[in-house]
mmCIF file of C-alpha atoms and ligand atoms in Angstrom:
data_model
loop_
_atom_site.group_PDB
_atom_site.id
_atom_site.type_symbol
_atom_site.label_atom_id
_atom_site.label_comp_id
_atom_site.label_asym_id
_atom_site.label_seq_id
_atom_site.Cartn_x
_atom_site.Cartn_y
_atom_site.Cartn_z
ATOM 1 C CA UNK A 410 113.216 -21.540 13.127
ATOM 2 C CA UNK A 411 110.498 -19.268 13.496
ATOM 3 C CA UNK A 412 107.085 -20.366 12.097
ATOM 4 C CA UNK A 413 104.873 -17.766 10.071
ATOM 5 C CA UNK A 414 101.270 -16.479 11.962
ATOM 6 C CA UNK A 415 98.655 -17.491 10.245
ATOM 7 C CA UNK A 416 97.479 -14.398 8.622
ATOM 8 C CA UNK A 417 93.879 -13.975 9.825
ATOM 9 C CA UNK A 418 92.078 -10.376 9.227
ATOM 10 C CA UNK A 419 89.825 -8.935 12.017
ATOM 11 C CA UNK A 420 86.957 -8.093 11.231
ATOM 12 C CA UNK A 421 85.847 -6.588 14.661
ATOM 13 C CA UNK A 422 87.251 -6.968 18.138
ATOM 14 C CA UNK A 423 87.538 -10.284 18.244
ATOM 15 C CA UNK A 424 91.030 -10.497 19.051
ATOM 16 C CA UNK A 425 91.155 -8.569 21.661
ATOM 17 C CA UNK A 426 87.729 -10.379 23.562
ATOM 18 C CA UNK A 427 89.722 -13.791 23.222
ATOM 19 C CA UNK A 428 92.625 -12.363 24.970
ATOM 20 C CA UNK A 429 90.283 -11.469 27.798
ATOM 21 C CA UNK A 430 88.628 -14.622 27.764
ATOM 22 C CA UNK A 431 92.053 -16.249 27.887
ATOM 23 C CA UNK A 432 93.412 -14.145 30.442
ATOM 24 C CA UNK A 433 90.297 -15.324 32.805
ATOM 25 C CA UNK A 434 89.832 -18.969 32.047
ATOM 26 C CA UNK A 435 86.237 -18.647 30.424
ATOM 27 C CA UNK A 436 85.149 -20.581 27.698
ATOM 28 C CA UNK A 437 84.790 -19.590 23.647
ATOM 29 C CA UNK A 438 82.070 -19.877 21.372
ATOM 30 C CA UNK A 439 82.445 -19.148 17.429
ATOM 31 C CA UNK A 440 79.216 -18.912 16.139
ATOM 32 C CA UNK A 441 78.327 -18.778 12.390
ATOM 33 C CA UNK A 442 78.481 -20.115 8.938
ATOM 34 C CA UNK A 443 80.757 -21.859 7.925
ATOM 35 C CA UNK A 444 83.767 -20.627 5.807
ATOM 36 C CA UNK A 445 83.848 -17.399 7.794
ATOM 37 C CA UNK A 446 87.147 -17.751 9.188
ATOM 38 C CA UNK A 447 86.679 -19.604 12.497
ATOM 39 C CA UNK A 448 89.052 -21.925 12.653
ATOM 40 C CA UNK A 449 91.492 -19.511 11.101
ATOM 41 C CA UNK A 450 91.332 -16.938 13.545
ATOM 42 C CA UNK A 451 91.399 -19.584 16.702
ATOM 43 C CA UNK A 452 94.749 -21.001 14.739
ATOM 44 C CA UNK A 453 95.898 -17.169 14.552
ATOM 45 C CA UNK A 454 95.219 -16.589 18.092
ATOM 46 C CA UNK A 455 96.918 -19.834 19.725
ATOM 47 C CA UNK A 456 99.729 -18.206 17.580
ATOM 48 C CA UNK A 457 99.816 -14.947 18.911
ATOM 49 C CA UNK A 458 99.121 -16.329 22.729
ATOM 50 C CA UNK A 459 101.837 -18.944 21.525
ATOM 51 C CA UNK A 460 99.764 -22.102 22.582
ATOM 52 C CA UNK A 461 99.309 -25.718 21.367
ATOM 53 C CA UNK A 462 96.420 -26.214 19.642
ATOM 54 C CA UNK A 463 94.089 -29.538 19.589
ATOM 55 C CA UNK A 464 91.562 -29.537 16.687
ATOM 56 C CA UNK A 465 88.494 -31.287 17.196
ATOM 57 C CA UNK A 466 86.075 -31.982 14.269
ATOM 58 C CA UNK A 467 82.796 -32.902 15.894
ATOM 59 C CA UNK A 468 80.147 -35.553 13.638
ATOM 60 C CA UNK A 469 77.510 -36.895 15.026
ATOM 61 C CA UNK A 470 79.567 -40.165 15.947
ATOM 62 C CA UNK A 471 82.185 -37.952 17.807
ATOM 63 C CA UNK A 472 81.250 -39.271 21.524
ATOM 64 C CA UNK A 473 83.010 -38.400 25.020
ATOM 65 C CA UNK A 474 85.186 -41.801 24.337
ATOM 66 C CA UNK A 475 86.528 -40.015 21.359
ATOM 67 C CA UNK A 476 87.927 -36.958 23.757
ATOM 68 C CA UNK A 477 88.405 -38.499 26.673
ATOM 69 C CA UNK A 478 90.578 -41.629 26.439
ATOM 70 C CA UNK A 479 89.978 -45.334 26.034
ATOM 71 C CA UNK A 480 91.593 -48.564 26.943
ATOM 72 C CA UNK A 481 93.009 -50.458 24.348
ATOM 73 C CA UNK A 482 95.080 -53.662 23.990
ATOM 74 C CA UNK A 483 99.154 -53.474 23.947
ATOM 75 C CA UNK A 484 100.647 -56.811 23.622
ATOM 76 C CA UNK A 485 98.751 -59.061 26.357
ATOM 77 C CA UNK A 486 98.084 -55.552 28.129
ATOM 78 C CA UNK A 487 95.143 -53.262 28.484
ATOM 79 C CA UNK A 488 96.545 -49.555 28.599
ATOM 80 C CA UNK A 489 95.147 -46.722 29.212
ATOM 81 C CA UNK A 490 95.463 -44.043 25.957
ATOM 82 C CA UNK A 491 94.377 -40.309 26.712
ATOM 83 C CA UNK A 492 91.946 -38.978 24.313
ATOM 84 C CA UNK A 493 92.877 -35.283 23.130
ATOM 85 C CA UNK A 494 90.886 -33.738 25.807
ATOM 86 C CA UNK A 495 92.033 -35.528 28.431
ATOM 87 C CA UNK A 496 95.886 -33.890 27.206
ATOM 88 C CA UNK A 497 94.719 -30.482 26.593
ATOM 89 C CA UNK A 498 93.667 -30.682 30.013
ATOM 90 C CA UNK A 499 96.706 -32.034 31.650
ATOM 91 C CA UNK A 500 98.988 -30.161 29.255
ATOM 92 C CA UNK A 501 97.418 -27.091 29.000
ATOM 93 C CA UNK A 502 96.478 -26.355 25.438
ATOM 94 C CA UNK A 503 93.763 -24.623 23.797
ATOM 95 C CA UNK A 504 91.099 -27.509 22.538
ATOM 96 C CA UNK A 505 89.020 -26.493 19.842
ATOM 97 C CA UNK A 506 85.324 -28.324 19.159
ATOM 98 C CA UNK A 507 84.714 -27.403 15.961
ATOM 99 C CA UNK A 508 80.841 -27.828 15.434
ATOM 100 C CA UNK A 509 80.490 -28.871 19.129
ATOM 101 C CA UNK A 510 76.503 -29.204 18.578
ATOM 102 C CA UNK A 511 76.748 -32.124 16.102
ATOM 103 C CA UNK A 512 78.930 -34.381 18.927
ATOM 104 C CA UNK A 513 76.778 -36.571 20.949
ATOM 105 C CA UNK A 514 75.034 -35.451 24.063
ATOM 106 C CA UNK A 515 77.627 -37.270 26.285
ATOM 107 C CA UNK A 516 80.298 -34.725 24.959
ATOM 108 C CA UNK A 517 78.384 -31.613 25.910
ATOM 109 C CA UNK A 518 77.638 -33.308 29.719
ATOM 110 C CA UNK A 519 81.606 -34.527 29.854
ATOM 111 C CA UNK A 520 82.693 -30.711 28.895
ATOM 112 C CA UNK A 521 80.519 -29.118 31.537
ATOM 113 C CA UNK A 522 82.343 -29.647 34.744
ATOM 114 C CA UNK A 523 85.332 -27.743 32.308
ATOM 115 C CA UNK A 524 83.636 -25.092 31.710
ATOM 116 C CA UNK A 525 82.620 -23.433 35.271
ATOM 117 C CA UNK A 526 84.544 -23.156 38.348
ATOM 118 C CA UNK A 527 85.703 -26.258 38.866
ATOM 119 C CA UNK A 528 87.927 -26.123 35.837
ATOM 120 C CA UNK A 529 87.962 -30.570 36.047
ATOM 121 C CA UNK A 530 87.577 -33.302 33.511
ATOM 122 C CA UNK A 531 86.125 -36.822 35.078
ATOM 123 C CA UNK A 532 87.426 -40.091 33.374
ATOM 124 C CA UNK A 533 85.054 -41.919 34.496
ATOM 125 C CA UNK A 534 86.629 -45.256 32.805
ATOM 126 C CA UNK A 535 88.951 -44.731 35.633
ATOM 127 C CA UNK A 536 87.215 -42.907 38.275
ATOM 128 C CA UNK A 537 89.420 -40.039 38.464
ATOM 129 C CA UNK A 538 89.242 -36.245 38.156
ATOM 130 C CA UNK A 539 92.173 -34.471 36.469
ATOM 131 C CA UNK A 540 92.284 -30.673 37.240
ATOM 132 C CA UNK A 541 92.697 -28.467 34.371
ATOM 133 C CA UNK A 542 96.446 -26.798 33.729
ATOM 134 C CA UNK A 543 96.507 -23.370 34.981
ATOM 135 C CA UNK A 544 96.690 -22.788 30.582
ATOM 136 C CA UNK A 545 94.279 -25.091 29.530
ATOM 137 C CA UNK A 546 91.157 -23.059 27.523
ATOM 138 C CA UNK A 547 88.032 -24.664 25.896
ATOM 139 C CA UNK A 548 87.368 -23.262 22.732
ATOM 140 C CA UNK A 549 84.227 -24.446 20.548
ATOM 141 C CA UNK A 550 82.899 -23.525 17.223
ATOM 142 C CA UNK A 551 79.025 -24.203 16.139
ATOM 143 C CA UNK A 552 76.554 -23.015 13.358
ATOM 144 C CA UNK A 553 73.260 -21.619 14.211
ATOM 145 C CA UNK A 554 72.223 -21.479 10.858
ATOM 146 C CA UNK A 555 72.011 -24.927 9.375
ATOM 147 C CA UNK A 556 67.986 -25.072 8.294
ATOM 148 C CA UNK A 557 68.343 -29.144 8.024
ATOM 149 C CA UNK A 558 69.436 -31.683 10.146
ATOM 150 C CA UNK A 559 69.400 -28.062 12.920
ATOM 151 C CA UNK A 560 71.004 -28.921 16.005
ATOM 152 C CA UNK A 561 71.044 -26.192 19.122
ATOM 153 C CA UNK A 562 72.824 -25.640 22.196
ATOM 154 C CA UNK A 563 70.870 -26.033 25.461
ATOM 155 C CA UNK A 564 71.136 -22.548 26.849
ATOM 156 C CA UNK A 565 72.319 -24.155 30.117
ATOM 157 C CA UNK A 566 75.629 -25.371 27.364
ATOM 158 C CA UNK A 567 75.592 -21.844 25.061
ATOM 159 C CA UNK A 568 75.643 -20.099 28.589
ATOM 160 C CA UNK A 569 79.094 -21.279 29.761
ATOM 161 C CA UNK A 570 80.816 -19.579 27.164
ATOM 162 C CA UNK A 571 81.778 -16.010 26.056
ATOM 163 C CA UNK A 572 80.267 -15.747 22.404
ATOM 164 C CA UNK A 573 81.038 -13.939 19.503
ATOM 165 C CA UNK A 574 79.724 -14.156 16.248
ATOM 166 C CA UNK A 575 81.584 -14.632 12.772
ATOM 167 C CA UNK A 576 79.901 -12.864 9.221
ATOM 168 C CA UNK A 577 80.468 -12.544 6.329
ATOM 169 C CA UNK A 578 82.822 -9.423 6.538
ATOM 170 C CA UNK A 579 82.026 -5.911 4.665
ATOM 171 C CA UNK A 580 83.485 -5.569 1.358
ATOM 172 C CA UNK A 581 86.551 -3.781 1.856
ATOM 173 C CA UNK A 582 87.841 -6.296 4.256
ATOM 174 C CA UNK A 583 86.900 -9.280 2.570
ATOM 175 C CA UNK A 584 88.497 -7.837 -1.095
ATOM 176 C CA UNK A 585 91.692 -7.723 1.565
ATOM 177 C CA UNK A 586 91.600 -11.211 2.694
ATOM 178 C CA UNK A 587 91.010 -12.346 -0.870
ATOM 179 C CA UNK A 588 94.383 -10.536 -2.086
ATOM 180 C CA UNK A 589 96.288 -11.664 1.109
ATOM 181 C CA UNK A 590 95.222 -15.054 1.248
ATOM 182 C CA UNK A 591 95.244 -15.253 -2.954
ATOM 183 C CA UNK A 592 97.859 -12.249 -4.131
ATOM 184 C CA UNK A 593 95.161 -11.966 -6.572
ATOM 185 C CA UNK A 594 95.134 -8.273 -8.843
ATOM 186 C CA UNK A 595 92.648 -6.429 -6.209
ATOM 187 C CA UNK A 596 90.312 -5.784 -9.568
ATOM 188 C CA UNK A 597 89.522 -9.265 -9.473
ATOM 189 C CA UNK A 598 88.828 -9.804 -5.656
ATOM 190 C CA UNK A 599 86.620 -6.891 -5.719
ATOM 191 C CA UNK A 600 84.106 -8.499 -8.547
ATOM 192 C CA UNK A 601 84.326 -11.729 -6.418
ATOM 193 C CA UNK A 602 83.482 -9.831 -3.241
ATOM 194 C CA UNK A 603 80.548 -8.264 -5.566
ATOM 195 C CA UNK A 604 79.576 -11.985 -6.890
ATOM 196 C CA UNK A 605 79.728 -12.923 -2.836
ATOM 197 C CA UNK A 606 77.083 -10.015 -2.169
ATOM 198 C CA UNK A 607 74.867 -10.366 -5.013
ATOM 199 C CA UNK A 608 74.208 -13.915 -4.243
ATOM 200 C CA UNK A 609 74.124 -13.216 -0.495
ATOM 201 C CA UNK A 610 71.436 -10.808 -0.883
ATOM 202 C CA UNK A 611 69.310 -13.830 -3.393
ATOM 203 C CA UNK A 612 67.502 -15.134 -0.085
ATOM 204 C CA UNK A 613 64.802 -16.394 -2.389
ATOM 205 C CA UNK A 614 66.774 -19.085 -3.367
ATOM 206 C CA UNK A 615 66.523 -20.690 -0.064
ATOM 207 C CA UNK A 616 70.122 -22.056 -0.628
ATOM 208 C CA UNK A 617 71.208 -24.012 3.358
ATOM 209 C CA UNK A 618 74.981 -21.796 2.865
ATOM 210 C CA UNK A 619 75.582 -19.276 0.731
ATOM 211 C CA UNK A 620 78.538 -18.002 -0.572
ATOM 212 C CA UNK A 621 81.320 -18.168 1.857
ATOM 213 C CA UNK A 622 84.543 -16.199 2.290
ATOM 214 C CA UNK A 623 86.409 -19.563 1.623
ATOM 215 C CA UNK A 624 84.339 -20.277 -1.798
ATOM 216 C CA UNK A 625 85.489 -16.798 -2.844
ATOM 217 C CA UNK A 626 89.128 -17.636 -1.412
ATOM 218 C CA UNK A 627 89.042 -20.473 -3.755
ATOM 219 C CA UNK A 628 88.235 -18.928 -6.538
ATOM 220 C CA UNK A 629 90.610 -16.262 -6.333
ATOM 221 C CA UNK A 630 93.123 -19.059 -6.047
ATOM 222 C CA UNK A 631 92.504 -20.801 -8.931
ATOM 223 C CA UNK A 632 92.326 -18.045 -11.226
ATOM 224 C CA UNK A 633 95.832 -17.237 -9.753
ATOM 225 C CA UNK A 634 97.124 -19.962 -11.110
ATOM 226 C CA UNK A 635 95.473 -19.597 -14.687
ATOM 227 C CA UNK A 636 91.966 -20.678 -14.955
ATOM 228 C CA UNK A 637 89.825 -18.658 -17.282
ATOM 229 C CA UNK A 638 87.717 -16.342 -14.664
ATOM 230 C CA UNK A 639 84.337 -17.284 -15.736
ATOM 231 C CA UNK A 640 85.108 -21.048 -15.374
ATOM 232 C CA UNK A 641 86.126 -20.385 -11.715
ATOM 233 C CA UNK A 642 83.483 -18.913 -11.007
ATOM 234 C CA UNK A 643 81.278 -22.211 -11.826
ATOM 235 C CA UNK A 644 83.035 -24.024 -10.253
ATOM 236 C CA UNK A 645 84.814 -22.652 -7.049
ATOM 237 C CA UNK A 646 81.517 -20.559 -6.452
ATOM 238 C CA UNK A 647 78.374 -22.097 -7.883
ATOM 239 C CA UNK A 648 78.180 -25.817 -8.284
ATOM 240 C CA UNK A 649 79.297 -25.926 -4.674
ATOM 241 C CA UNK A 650 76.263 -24.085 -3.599
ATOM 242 C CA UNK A 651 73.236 -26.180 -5.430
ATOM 243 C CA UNK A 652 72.387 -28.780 -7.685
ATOM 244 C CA UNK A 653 68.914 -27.562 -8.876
ATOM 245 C CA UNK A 654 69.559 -27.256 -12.239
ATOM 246 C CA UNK A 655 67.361 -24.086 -13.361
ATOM 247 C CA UNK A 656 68.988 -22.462 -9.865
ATOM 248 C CA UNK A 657 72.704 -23.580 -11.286
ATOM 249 C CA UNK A 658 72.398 -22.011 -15.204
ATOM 250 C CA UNK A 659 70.549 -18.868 -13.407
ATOM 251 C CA UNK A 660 73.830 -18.148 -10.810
ATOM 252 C CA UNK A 661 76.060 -18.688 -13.872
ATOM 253 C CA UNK A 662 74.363 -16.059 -16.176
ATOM 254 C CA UNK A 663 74.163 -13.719 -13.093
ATOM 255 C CA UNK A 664 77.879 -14.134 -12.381
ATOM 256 C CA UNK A 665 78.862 -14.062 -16.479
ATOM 257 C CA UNK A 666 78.168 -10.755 -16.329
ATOM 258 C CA UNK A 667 79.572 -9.510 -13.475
ATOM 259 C CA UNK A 668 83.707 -11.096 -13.512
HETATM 260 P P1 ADP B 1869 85.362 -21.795 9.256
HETATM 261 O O1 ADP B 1869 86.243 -22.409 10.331
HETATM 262 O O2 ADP B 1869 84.532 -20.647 9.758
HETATM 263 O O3 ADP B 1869 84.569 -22.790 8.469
HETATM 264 P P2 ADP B 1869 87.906 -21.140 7.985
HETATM 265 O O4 ADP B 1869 88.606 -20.535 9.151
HETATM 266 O O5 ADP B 1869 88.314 -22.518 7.590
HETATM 267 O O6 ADP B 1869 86.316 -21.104 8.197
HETATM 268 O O7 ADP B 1869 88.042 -20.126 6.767
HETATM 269 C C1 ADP B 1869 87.984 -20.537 5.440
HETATM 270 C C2 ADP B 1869 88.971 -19.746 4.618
HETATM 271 O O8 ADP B 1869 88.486 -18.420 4.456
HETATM 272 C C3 ADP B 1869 90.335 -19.612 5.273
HETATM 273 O O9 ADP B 1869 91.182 -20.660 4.864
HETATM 274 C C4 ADP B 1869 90.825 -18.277 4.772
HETATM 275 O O10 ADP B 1869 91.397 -18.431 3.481
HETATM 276 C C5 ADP B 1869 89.561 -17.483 4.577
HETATM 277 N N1 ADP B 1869 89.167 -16.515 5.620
HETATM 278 C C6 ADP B 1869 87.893 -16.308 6.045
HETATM 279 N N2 ADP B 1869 87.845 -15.299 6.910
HETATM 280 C C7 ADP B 1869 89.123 -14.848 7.058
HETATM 281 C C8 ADP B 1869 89.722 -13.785 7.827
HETATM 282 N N3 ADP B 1869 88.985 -12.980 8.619
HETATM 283 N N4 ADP B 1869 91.056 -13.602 7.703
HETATM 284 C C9 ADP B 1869 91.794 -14.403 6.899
HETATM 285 N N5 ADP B 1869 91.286 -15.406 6.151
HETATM 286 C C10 ADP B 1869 89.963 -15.633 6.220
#
């Protein structure tokens, strides 16, 4: 059976930097907002390279336990239960850390020895090294932008890794992912995509994340399948963005007029 590629559009040349990256066993950084199609292109690309990928989504609870394995009780036995690092590693799959800066320290000290030369992974639980599969790649995501509860990457962490940046993409691109993703009329994605911009550009507003590609996706989506445009709008675009009241009826008059 053969499984559809997730359709992801490229917006610049990241494709063909995380084949290189691939191809020499260094590390990947996706940094940017969120909704901008990070995840999606990493699921794309395990596709195209036709690898397993292990999702990781990092909180600040997520601790090197989490990824590296535990003990736990089987009967009147302790065994020993890989965490999904720890099998990405041995396997050789692509892991992905999505918002790697909100784990706990530990994780960024465990992934370290990973992501240089030495290509290893210490349990220490056990007090073994596992070398990395000749396939295995470290992929992580994080979000510079965040203006509270900002966490950073040491540069001694950020430096490890080949980094590219995700955006919001230029009009014509993004109207193109909305009638992909959406196989919404390409009138509508366009005054989404204009919505998108307008609000963008409305720095005053001091919003933490604007409008995202997947707010717009969503939108698109639902007036696909029949709700009156303006309505979407609210809801898909706005009330997702802000609950200051005077902020909220101001976005809706602005986008009234332009869907
Ligand atoms: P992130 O991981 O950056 O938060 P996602 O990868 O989950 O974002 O993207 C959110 C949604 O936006 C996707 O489900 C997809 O519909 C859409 N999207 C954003 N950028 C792209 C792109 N370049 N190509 C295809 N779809 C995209």
């Amino acid at each position: 059976m053969s499984v559809k590629i997730p359709y992801y559009q490229a917006v610049g040349k990241e494709k063909e930097v995380f084949e290189h990256a691939y191809k020499n066993k260094i590390p990947f950084l996706l940094k940017g907002p969120t909704g901008t199609g990070k995840s999606r292109f990493i699921e794309h690309m395990a596709h195209v390279l036709d690898k397993k990928i292990i999702t990781i989504s990092c909180h600040e609870e997520t601790s090197s336990t989490d990824l590296i394995g535990r003990f736990i009780i089987k009967g009147a036995e302790t065994v020993w239960l890989d965490g999904p690092l720890t099998t990405a590693v041995k396997e050789g799959s692509i892991i992905y850390l999505d918002e790697v800066a909100e784990a706990r320290p530990d994780v960024i000290v465990a992934i370290h020895s990973l992501t240089d030369h030495r290509r290893e992974l210490f349990i220490d639980k056990l007090g073994e090294t596992v070398k990395a599969h000749e396939d295995f790649m470290l992929v992580a995501s994080f979000n510079p932008g965040y203006q509270r509860g900002f966490k950073e990457l040491k540069p001694s962490t950020r430096q490890r890794f080949i980094a590219v940046s995700f955006e919001y993409p230029e009009s014509k691109i993004e109207i193109e992912i909305l009638v992909n993703e959406t196989q919404v009329e390409h009138d509508i994605a366009k005054k989404l995509v204009a919505i998108g911009n307008k609000i963008r550009n409305l720095t005053e507003l001091g919003l933490t994340e604007t409008v995202s590609t997947r707010l717009l996706v969503d939108a698109a989506k639902i007036i696909q399948s029949g709700l009156p445009k303006r309505l979407a709008v609210h809801v898909a675009v706005v009330e997702p963005l802000t609950d200051d009241l005077q902020t909220l009826v101001a976005l809706k008059d602005l986008c009234d007029l332009m869907i």
